């Protein structure tokens, strides 16, 4: 049975840099507060109308496909992870298929937020291992700047996120010292509402999220989005930051150790850990807990903020472009996010 290897990787971030100080025009915050709590200095924001989650994905995909030495017409499956799709439906996968003039291949959309890319990679890995597909395009892309509360009310969330996209092409390999060794997926829905965007949705307050949705002025058939919801800013993401922190610092190390022990490795064997860029403090906590050196962990949240499903492929691509990953290196990708869901992938580059 073949393993899957990353045959090509690409990333795209919008040109527009938004520093912490740039945010002061919208909200009461400070560069000091943001850097101290999150490590973020700046992030990229997509052009309001010319760039979408899909167009950024296409730019990243073009690079990944070219580096894999193939053309868009060679791709036989698309897996697209995002929480900020161009449309509520259909998903972004078909928009990539259209924009890149691909054949009438399957296009799957993955909704696992910060863990989305690692989940998507795991799905692609299974299709390669089974022999079903030979060239799979796996994408993580987000346009967060479009849907956050940039008033002081939403500052605990909006200062964290940025826009961008990353993509890889998976292909089969029979090389002993190459490819994805294993992937590990987990979830715990107990905390589903701790990091979530409730509206628009069909929940109708069923789960007790009444503080975040008002259906009073909505009629049957028109409950998706109400005027009250918009007036009360209930159409923005909610996050209980400290609760997320507590869970993340337990589950990140757990899923990394799971990947390593499954394959007979220990943390010191790792050449590079690419953690989802949730927050620099979380990544530093994980590094310390696993006893990893600075050289063993790659972080770039300082410059891009948290790009959710795009953060792992962007960090992986940047690390590779900087020459930090060489053939045969042991690399671990790990993510934790809304759901909660968490996941890891261990691979030999
Ligand atoms: N600027 C200035 N002050 C702020 C800001 C801001 N952007 N945001 C919140 N504050 C204020 C609050 O109003 C509050 O003030 P008060 O004490 O007068 O009421 C104070 O700062 C502390 O607020 P908390 O929400 O408790 O902030 P906390 O110290 O927990 O830091 C943070 C928030 C950085 C989000 C932290 O909880 C954290 O690191 N959480 C981990 C979750 C995370 O990083 N999520 C990333 C996205 S999710 C993911 O990718 C998994």
Short mmCIF file of C-alpha atoms and ligand atoms in Angstrom, two decimals:
data_model
loop_
_atom_site.label_atom_id
_atom_site.label_comp_id
_atom_site.label_asym_id
_atom_site.label_seq_id
_atom_site.Cartn_x
_atom_site.Cartn_y
_atom_site.Cartn_z
CA UNK A 1 0.00 0.00 0.00
CA UNK A 2 1.43 3.43 -0.90
CA UNK A 3 1.75 6.27 1.56
CA UNK A 4 0.86 9.82 0.56
CA UNK A 5 3.54 12.44 0.21
CA UNK A 6 3.26 16.20 -0.10
CA UNK A 7 4.42 16.61 -3.69
CA UNK A 8 3.84 20.36 -3.87
CA UNK A 9 2.99 23.14 -1.43
CA UNK A 10 1.92 26.76 -1.85
CA UNK A 11 0.62 29.68 0.16
CA UNK A 12 -1.00 33.02 -0.51
CA UNK A 13 -1.51 35.94 1.81
CA UNK A 14 -3.11 39.25 0.80
CA UNK A 15 -0.82 42.24 0.29
CA UNK A 16 -2.52 44.46 2.85
CA UNK A 17 -0.74 44.38 6.23
CA UNK A 18 -2.77 45.47 9.26
CA UNK A 19 -0.62 46.19 12.31
CA UNK A 20 -1.96 46.14 15.85
CA UNK A 21 -1.79 49.93 15.84
CA UNK A 22 -3.95 50.01 12.69
CA UNK A 23 -6.74 48.38 14.74
CA UNK A 24 -6.82 51.35 17.14
CA UNK A 25 -8.97 53.28 14.67
CA UNK A 26 -11.79 50.73 15.17
CA UNK A 27 -11.54 49.67 18.83
CA UNK A 28 -10.04 50.34 22.22
CA UNK A 29 -6.99 48.06 22.30
CA UNK A 30 -3.21 48.33 22.28
CA UNK A 31 -0.22 46.82 20.54
CA UNK A 32 1.10 45.86 23.97
CA UNK A 33 -2.09 43.99 25.00
CA UNK A 34 -2.27 42.04 21.73
CA UNK A 35 1.42 41.11 21.63
CA UNK A 36 1.54 40.13 25.30
CA UNK A 37 -1.56 37.87 25.09
CA UNK A 38 -1.18 36.44 21.58
CA UNK A 39 2.27 37.23 20.15
CA UNK A 40 0.59 38.83 17.10
CA UNK A 41 2.24 41.96 15.65
CA UNK A 42 0.37 42.15 12.35
CA UNK A 43 -1.99 40.23 10.08
CA UNK A 44 -3.08 40.37 6.43
CA UNK A 45 -6.55 41.45 5.34
CA UNK A 46 -7.96 40.46 1.96
CA UNK A 47 -9.20 43.09 -0.45
CA UNK A 48 -12.84 43.74 0.49
CA UNK A 49 -14.26 42.76 -2.90
CA UNK A 50 -11.49 41.45 -5.17
CA UNK A 51 -10.31 38.65 -2.89
CA UNK A 52 -12.40 35.84 -1.45
CA UNK A 53 -11.63 32.66 0.45
CA UNK A 54 -11.71 30.84 -2.89
CA UNK A 55 -9.57 33.29 -4.89
CA UNK A 56 -6.86 33.15 -2.22
CA UNK A 57 -7.09 29.35 -2.25
CA UNK A 58 -6.67 29.31 -6.02
CA UNK A 59 -3.47 31.38 -5.76
CA UNK A 60 -2.02 28.96 -3.19
CA UNK A 61 -3.18 25.97 -5.23
CA UNK A 62 -1.53 27.24 -8.43
CA UNK A 63 1.84 27.26 -6.65
CA UNK A 64 1.32 23.84 -5.03
CA UNK A 65 0.27 22.30 -8.36
CA UNK A 66 3.20 23.83 -10.24
CA UNK A 67 5.66 22.65 -7.59
CA UNK A 68 4.19 19.14 -7.87
CA UNK A 69 5.06 19.27 -11.58
CA UNK A 70 1.48 18.75 -12.74
CA UNK A 71 -1.38 20.87 -14.12
CA UNK A 72 -4.83 21.63 -12.64
CA UNK A 73 -6.29 19.08 -15.10
CA UNK A 74 -4.25 16.34 -13.40
CA UNK A 75 -5.95 16.90 -10.04
CA UNK A 76 -8.46 14.12 -9.36
CA UNK A 77 -9.96 15.26 -6.04
CA UNK A 78 -10.30 18.53 -4.10
CA UNK A 79 -10.63 18.80 -0.32
CA UNK A 80 -11.31 22.33 0.95
CA UNK A 81 -11.23 23.31 4.63
CA UNK A 82 -12.62 26.67 5.74
CA UNK A 83 -14.98 28.29 8.22
CA UNK A 84 -15.39 31.40 6.06
CA UNK A 85 -16.73 30.08 2.75
CA UNK A 86 -17.66 32.35 -0.15
CA UNK A 87 -21.23 31.06 0.12
CA UNK A 88 -23.15 29.37 2.94
CA UNK A 89 -23.63 26.76 0.22
CA UNK A 90 -22.30 25.47 -2.11
CA UNK A 91 -18.85 25.02 -0.59
CA UNK A 92 -15.60 26.45 -1.89
CA UNK A 93 -14.41 23.14 -3.41
CA UNK A 94 -16.60 23.51 -6.49
CA UNK A 95 -15.56 27.14 -6.88
CA UNK A 96 -11.93 26.01 -7.06
CA UNK A 97 -12.88 23.32 -9.59
CA UNK A 98 -14.53 26.02 -11.72
CA UNK A 99 -11.85 28.70 -11.30
CA UNK A 100 -9.02 26.30 -12.18
CA UNK A 101 -10.95 24.66 -15.02
CA UNK A 102 -10.43 21.22 -13.58
CA UNK A 103 -12.13 18.07 -14.82
CA UNK A 104 -15.50 17.07 -13.30
CA UNK A 105 -13.75 15.66 -10.24
CA UNK A 106 -15.06 15.26 -6.70
CA UNK A 107 -14.91 18.31 -4.45
CA UNK A 108 -15.31 17.85 -0.70
CA UNK A 109 -15.69 20.62 1.88
CA UNK A 110 -14.45 20.11 5.42
CA UNK A 111 -15.88 22.04 8.38
CA UNK A 112 -13.47 21.51 11.22
CA UNK A 113 -12.35 25.09 11.76
CA UNK A 114 -8.77 25.30 13.13
CA UNK A 115 -8.30 21.53 12.74
CA UNK A 116 -9.78 21.65 9.23
CA UNK A 117 -6.58 21.32 7.26
CA UNK A 118 -5.25 18.38 9.28
CA UNK A 119 -8.65 16.67 9.04
CA UNK A 120 -8.66 17.33 5.27
CA UNK A 121 -5.13 15.96 4.94
CA UNK A 122 -6.20 12.83 6.78
CA UNK A 123 -9.11 12.30 4.36
CA UNK A 124 -6.81 12.80 1.37
CA UNK A 125 -4.30 10.39 2.86
CA UNK A 126 -6.92 7.63 3.03
CA UNK A 127 -7.88 8.11 -0.64
CA UNK A 128 -4.23 7.92 -1.70
CA UNK A 129 -3.54 4.85 0.46
CA UNK A 130 -6.59 3.07 -0.93
CA UNK A 131 -5.39 3.76 -4.47
CA UNK A 132 -8.54 5.66 -5.38
CA UNK A 133 -6.79 8.94 -6.35
CA UNK A 134 -3.28 9.96 -7.50
CA UNK A 135 -3.29 13.77 -7.24
CA UNK A 136 -5.33 15.31 -4.45
CA UNK A 137 -5.49 19.05 -3.82
CA UNK A 138 -5.91 19.82 -0.10
CA UNK A 139 -6.64 23.44 0.79
CA UNK A 140 -7.09 25.56 3.90
CA UNK A 141 -8.23 29.14 3.29
CA UNK A 142 -9.92 31.89 5.31
CA UNK A 143 -11.21 35.41 4.83
CA UNK A 144 -11.81 36.36 8.45
CA UNK A 145 -11.64 40.11 7.95
CA UNK A 146 -15.10 40.00 6.37
CA UNK A 147 -17.05 38.75 9.38
CA UNK A 148 -15.56 39.95 12.67
CA UNK A 149 -16.77 42.56 15.15
CA UNK A 150 -14.12 45.26 14.90
CA UNK A 151 -15.77 47.41 17.58
CA UNK A 152 -14.45 47.33 21.16
CA UNK A 153 -17.25 44.85 21.95
CA UNK A 154 -15.62 42.19 19.73
CA UNK A 155 -11.96 42.95 20.40
CA UNK A 156 -11.17 39.73 22.33
CA UNK A 157 -11.81 37.82 19.09
CA UNK A 158 -11.18 40.21 16.20
CA UNK A 159 -7.58 41.12 17.08
CA UNK A 160 -6.55 37.46 16.75
CA UNK A 161 -7.57 36.56 13.22
CA UNK A 162 -6.08 37.15 9.77
CA UNK A 163 -6.67 36.13 6.16
CA UNK A 164 -4.72 33.76 3.91
CA UNK A 165 -4.55 30.38 2.21
CA UNK A 166 -2.33 27.32 1.97
CA UNK A 167 -2.53 24.28 -0.29
CA UNK A 168 -0.76 20.98 -0.87
CA UNK A 169 -0.86 18.31 -3.55
CA UNK A 170 -0.86 14.76 -2.21
CA UNK A 171 0.55 11.95 -4.35
CA UNK A 172 1.35 8.30 -3.67
CA UNK A 173 4.89 7.28 -2.75
CA UNK A 174 6.51 3.92 -2.19
CA UNK A 175 9.71 5.43 -0.72
CA UNK A 176 10.60 3.95 2.67
CA UNK A 177 11.66 7.26 4.16
CA UNK A 178 8.88 9.52 2.87
CA UNK A 179 5.22 10.32 3.30
CA UNK A 180 2.45 10.62 5.90
CA UNK A 181 3.05 7.96 8.57
CA UNK A 182 -0.24 8.41 10.42
CA UNK A 183 -3.03 10.86 11.18
CA UNK A 184 -5.04 11.19 14.40
CA UNK A 185 -8.46 12.84 14.69
CA UNK A 186 -10.45 13.70 17.82
CA UNK A 187 -13.47 15.67 18.98
CA UNK A 188 -15.36 16.61 22.14
CA UNK A 189 -18.68 18.28 21.42
CA UNK A 190 -19.32 19.07 25.11
CA UNK A 191 -17.70 22.45 24.50
CA UNK A 192 -19.23 23.14 21.08
CA UNK A 193 -20.58 26.57 22.14
CA UNK A 194 -17.34 27.81 23.73
CA UNK A 195 -15.81 28.79 20.41
CA UNK A 196 -18.54 29.19 17.84
CA UNK A 197 -20.52 31.33 15.48
CA UNK A 198 -24.16 30.56 16.22
CA UNK A 199 -25.81 32.61 13.52
CA UNK A 200 -26.92 32.19 10.84
CA UNK A 201 -27.99 28.69 11.78
CA UNK A 202 -31.00 26.47 12.41
CA UNK A 203 -30.48 26.03 16.17
CA UNK A 204 -33.44 28.25 17.17
CA UNK A 205 -31.92 28.47 20.68
CA UNK A 206 -32.38 24.72 21.13
CA UNK A 207 -28.93 24.37 22.70
CA UNK A 208 -29.38 27.20 25.17
CA UNK A 209 -27.39 29.76 23.23
CA UNK A 210 -30.14 32.31 23.81
CA UNK A 211 -27.73 35.12 24.63
CA UNK A 212 -26.47 34.96 21.12
CA UNK A 213 -29.58 34.64 19.01
CA UNK A 214 -32.90 36.45 18.92
CA UNK A 215 -35.70 34.91 16.96
CA UNK A 216 -38.40 37.19 18.43
CA UNK A 217 -38.95 39.15 15.27
CA UNK A 218 -38.54 36.21 12.93
CA UNK A 219 -41.41 34.35 11.32
CA UNK A 220 -41.42 30.69 10.35
CA UNK A 221 -39.37 30.33 7.22
CA UNK A 222 -37.46 33.50 8.06
CA UNK A 223 -35.53 32.47 11.16
CA UNK A 224 -32.10 32.23 9.65
CA UNK A 225 -31.16 35.83 10.28
CA UNK A 226 -33.30 38.36 12.13
CA UNK A 227 -33.05 42.14 12.48
CA UNK A 228 -32.54 41.77 16.24
CA UNK A 229 -29.66 39.42 15.63
CA UNK A 230 -27.90 42.00 13.52
CA UNK A 231 -28.79 44.91 15.83
CA UNK A 232 -27.36 42.97 18.80
CA UNK A 233 -24.23 41.85 16.94
CA UNK A 234 -25.23 38.20 17.31
CA UNK A 235 -23.86 37.32 13.90
CA UNK A 236 -20.23 37.34 15.05
CA UNK A 237 -18.07 34.53 16.46
CA UNK A 238 -18.08 33.95 20.21
CA UNK A 239 -15.04 32.74 22.14
CA UNK A 240 -14.47 32.01 25.81
CA UNK A 241 -10.72 32.61 25.51
CA UNK A 242 -9.54 31.23 28.86
CA UNK A 243 -11.62 28.04 28.40
CA UNK A 244 -10.12 27.50 24.95
CA UNK A 245 -6.63 28.05 26.34
CA UNK A 246 -7.13 25.46 29.12
CA UNK A 247 -8.30 22.73 26.77
CA UNK A 248 -5.80 23.54 24.00
CA UNK A 249 -2.73 23.20 26.21
CA UNK A 250 -3.85 19.68 27.19
CA UNK A 251 -5.04 18.36 23.82
CA UNK A 252 -2.22 19.76 21.65
CA UNK A 253 0.55 17.83 23.49
CA UNK A 254 -1.67 14.75 23.79
CA UNK A 255 -2.30 14.44 20.05
CA UNK A 256 1.36 15.13 19.21
CA UNK A 257 2.53 12.42 21.61
CA UNK A 258 -0.10 10.08 20.15
CA UNK A 259 1.35 10.59 16.66
CA UNK A 260 4.91 10.10 17.86
CA UNK A 261 4.32 7.00 20.00
CA UNK A 262 2.18 5.35 17.31
CA UNK A 263 5.26 5.42 15.09
CA UNK A 264 7.87 4.63 17.75
CA UNK A 265 9.24 8.16 18.09
CA UNK A 266 9.72 10.62 20.95
CA UNK A 267 9.64 14.46 20.92
CA UNK A 268 13.43 14.75 20.59
CA UNK A 269 13.23 12.84 17.27
CA UNK A 270 11.16 15.62 15.68
CA UNK A 271 12.86 17.93 13.21
CA UNK A 272 9.87 20.27 13.12
CA UNK A 273 6.53 20.73 14.82
CA UNK A 274 4.05 22.91 12.94
CA UNK A 275 1.31 23.75 15.42
CA UNK A 276 -1.88 25.47 14.30
CA UNK A 277 -1.14 29.14 14.88
CA UNK A 278 -3.88 29.73 17.46
CA UNK A 279 -1.90 31.89 19.80
CA UNK A 280 1.87 32.14 20.41
CA UNK A 281 1.33 31.56 24.14
CA UNK A 282 -0.37 28.23 23.46
CA UNK A 283 2.44 27.16 21.09
CA UNK A 284 5.08 28.15 23.66
CA UNK A 285 3.26 26.21 26.38
CA UNK A 286 3.14 23.11 24.14
CA UNK A 287 6.83 23.50 23.25
CA UNK A 288 7.76 23.67 26.91
CA UNK A 289 5.57 20.71 27.89
CA UNK A 290 7.15 18.53 25.18
CA UNK A 291 10.68 19.77 25.92
CA UNK A 292 11.21 20.96 22.34
CA UNK A 293 13.86 23.50 21.34
CA UNK A 294 13.06 26.73 19.46
CA UNK A 295 14.51 25.13 16.30
CA UNK A 296 11.99 22.27 16.56
CA UNK A 297 8.88 24.49 16.49
CA UNK A 298 7.79 26.82 13.68
CA UNK A 299 5.64 29.84 14.49
CA UNK A 300 4.58 32.70 12.22
CA UNK A 301 1.44 33.96 13.98
CA UNK A 302 3.43 37.13 14.70
CA UNK A 303 2.98 38.16 11.05
CA UNK A 304 -0.27 36.54 9.92
CA UNK A 305 -2.41 36.25 13.05
CA UNK A 306 -4.56 33.15 13.40
CA UNK A 307 -5.68 32.05 9.93
CA UNK A 308 -7.66 29.03 11.23
CA UNK A 309 -7.76 26.29 8.54
CA UNK A 310 -5.01 28.05 6.58
CA UNK A 311 -2.51 28.38 9.42
CA UNK A 312 -0.93 24.90 9.23
CA UNK A 313 -0.34 24.88 5.43
CA UNK A 314 0.88 28.50 5.49
CA UNK A 315 3.36 27.73 8.29
CA UNK A 316 4.43 24.47 6.62
CA UNK A 317 4.96 26.23 3.29
CA UNK A 318 6.90 29.11 4.82
CA UNK A 319 9.10 26.75 6.87
CA UNK A 320 9.83 24.69 3.75
CA UNK A 321 10.58 27.80 1.66
CA UNK A 322 13.02 28.96 4.35
CA UNK A 323 14.86 25.63 4.09
CA UNK A 324 13.81 24.47 7.55
CA UNK A 325 12.47 21.15 6.22
CA UNK A 326 14.65 18.73 4.27
CA UNK A 327 14.00 15.37 2.65
CA UNK A 328 13.50 12.64 5.23
CA UNK A 329 12.83 15.07 8.13
CA UNK A 330 10.27 13.99 10.72
CA UNK A 331 7.55 16.67 10.77
CA UNK A 332 4.45 16.81 12.93
CA UNK A 333 1.40 18.92 12.06
CA UNK A 334 -0.99 19.50 14.96
CA UNK A 335 -4.16 21.51 15.40
CA UNK A 336 -6.81 22.28 17.98
CA UNK A 337 -9.93 24.37 17.60
CA UNK A 338 -13.65 24.92 17.65
CA UNK A 339 -15.79 21.86 18.24
CA UNK A 340 -13.63 21.12 20.08
CA UNK A 341 -11.72 19.15 17.50
CA UNK A 342 -8.02 18.35 17.48
CA UNK A 343 -5.80 16.40 15.14
CA UNK A 344 -2.23 15.55 14.18
CA UNK A 345 -0.32 14.16 11.23
CA UNK A 346 3.19 12.74 11.42
CA UNK A 347 5.15 12.67 8.20
CA UNK A 348 8.56 12.12 6.72
CA UNK A 349 9.19 14.96 4.29
N1 LIG B 1 -7.49 44.77 23.76
C1 LIG B 1 -7.50 45.25 25.00
N2 LIG B 1 -8.17 44.67 25.99
C2 LIG B 1 -8.87 43.56 25.71
C3 LIG B 1 -8.89 43.00 24.42
C4 LIG B 1 -8.17 43.67 23.43
N3 LIG B 1 -8.12 43.21 22.16
N4 LIG B 1 -9.66 41.91 24.46
C5 LIG B 1 -10.11 41.75 25.70
N5 LIG B 1 -9.62 42.76 26.48
C6 LIG B 1 -9.85 42.99 27.89
C7 LIG B 1 -11.15 42.43 28.38
O1 LIG B 1 -12.20 43.33 28.14
C8 LIG B 1 -10.88 42.20 29.82
O2 LIG B 1 -10.97 43.42 30.47
P1 LIG B 1 -11.57 43.50 31.98
O3 LIG B 1 -10.65 42.68 32.82
O4 LIG B 1 -11.52 44.97 32.28
O5 LIG B 1 -12.95 42.93 31.88
C9 LIG B 1 -9.42 41.79 29.85
O6 LIG B 1 -8.86 42.27 28.62
C10 LIG B 1 -9.22 40.31 29.95
O7 LIG B 1 -10.13 39.67 29.02
P2 LIG B 1 -10.11 38.15 28.72
O8 LIG B 1 -11.07 37.81 27.64
O9 LIG B 1 -10.20 37.41 30.03
O10 LIG B 1 -8.68 38.07 28.12
P3 LIG B 1 -7.56 37.03 28.37
O11 LIG B 1 -6.57 37.58 29.29
O12 LIG B 1 -8.12 35.68 28.63
O13 LIG B 1 -6.92 37.02 26.92
C11 LIG B 1 -7.09 35.67 24.95
C12 LIG B 1 -7.74 36.75 25.79
C13 LIG B 1 -5.80 36.23 24.39
C14 LIG B 1 -8.00 35.30 23.83
C15 LIG B 1 -6.80 34.48 25.86
O14 LIG B 1 -7.96 34.06 26.52
C16 LIG B 1 -6.26 33.34 25.13
O15 LIG B 1 -5.09 33.31 24.84
N6 LIG B 1 -7.12 32.36 24.87
C17 LIG B 1 -6.77 31.20 24.08
C18 LIG B 1 -7.70 31.11 22.95
C19 LIG B 1 -7.11 31.54 21.67
O16 LIG B 1 -5.99 31.93 21.52
N7 LIG B 1 -7.93 31.44 20.68
C20 LIG B 1 -7.48 31.70 19.38
C21 LIG B 1 -8.49 31.33 18.42
S1 LIG B 1 -9.16 29.78 18.70
C22 LIG B 1 -8.14 28.64 18.10
O17 LIG B 1 -7.45 28.88 17.16
C23 LIG B 1 -8.09 27.36 18.78
#
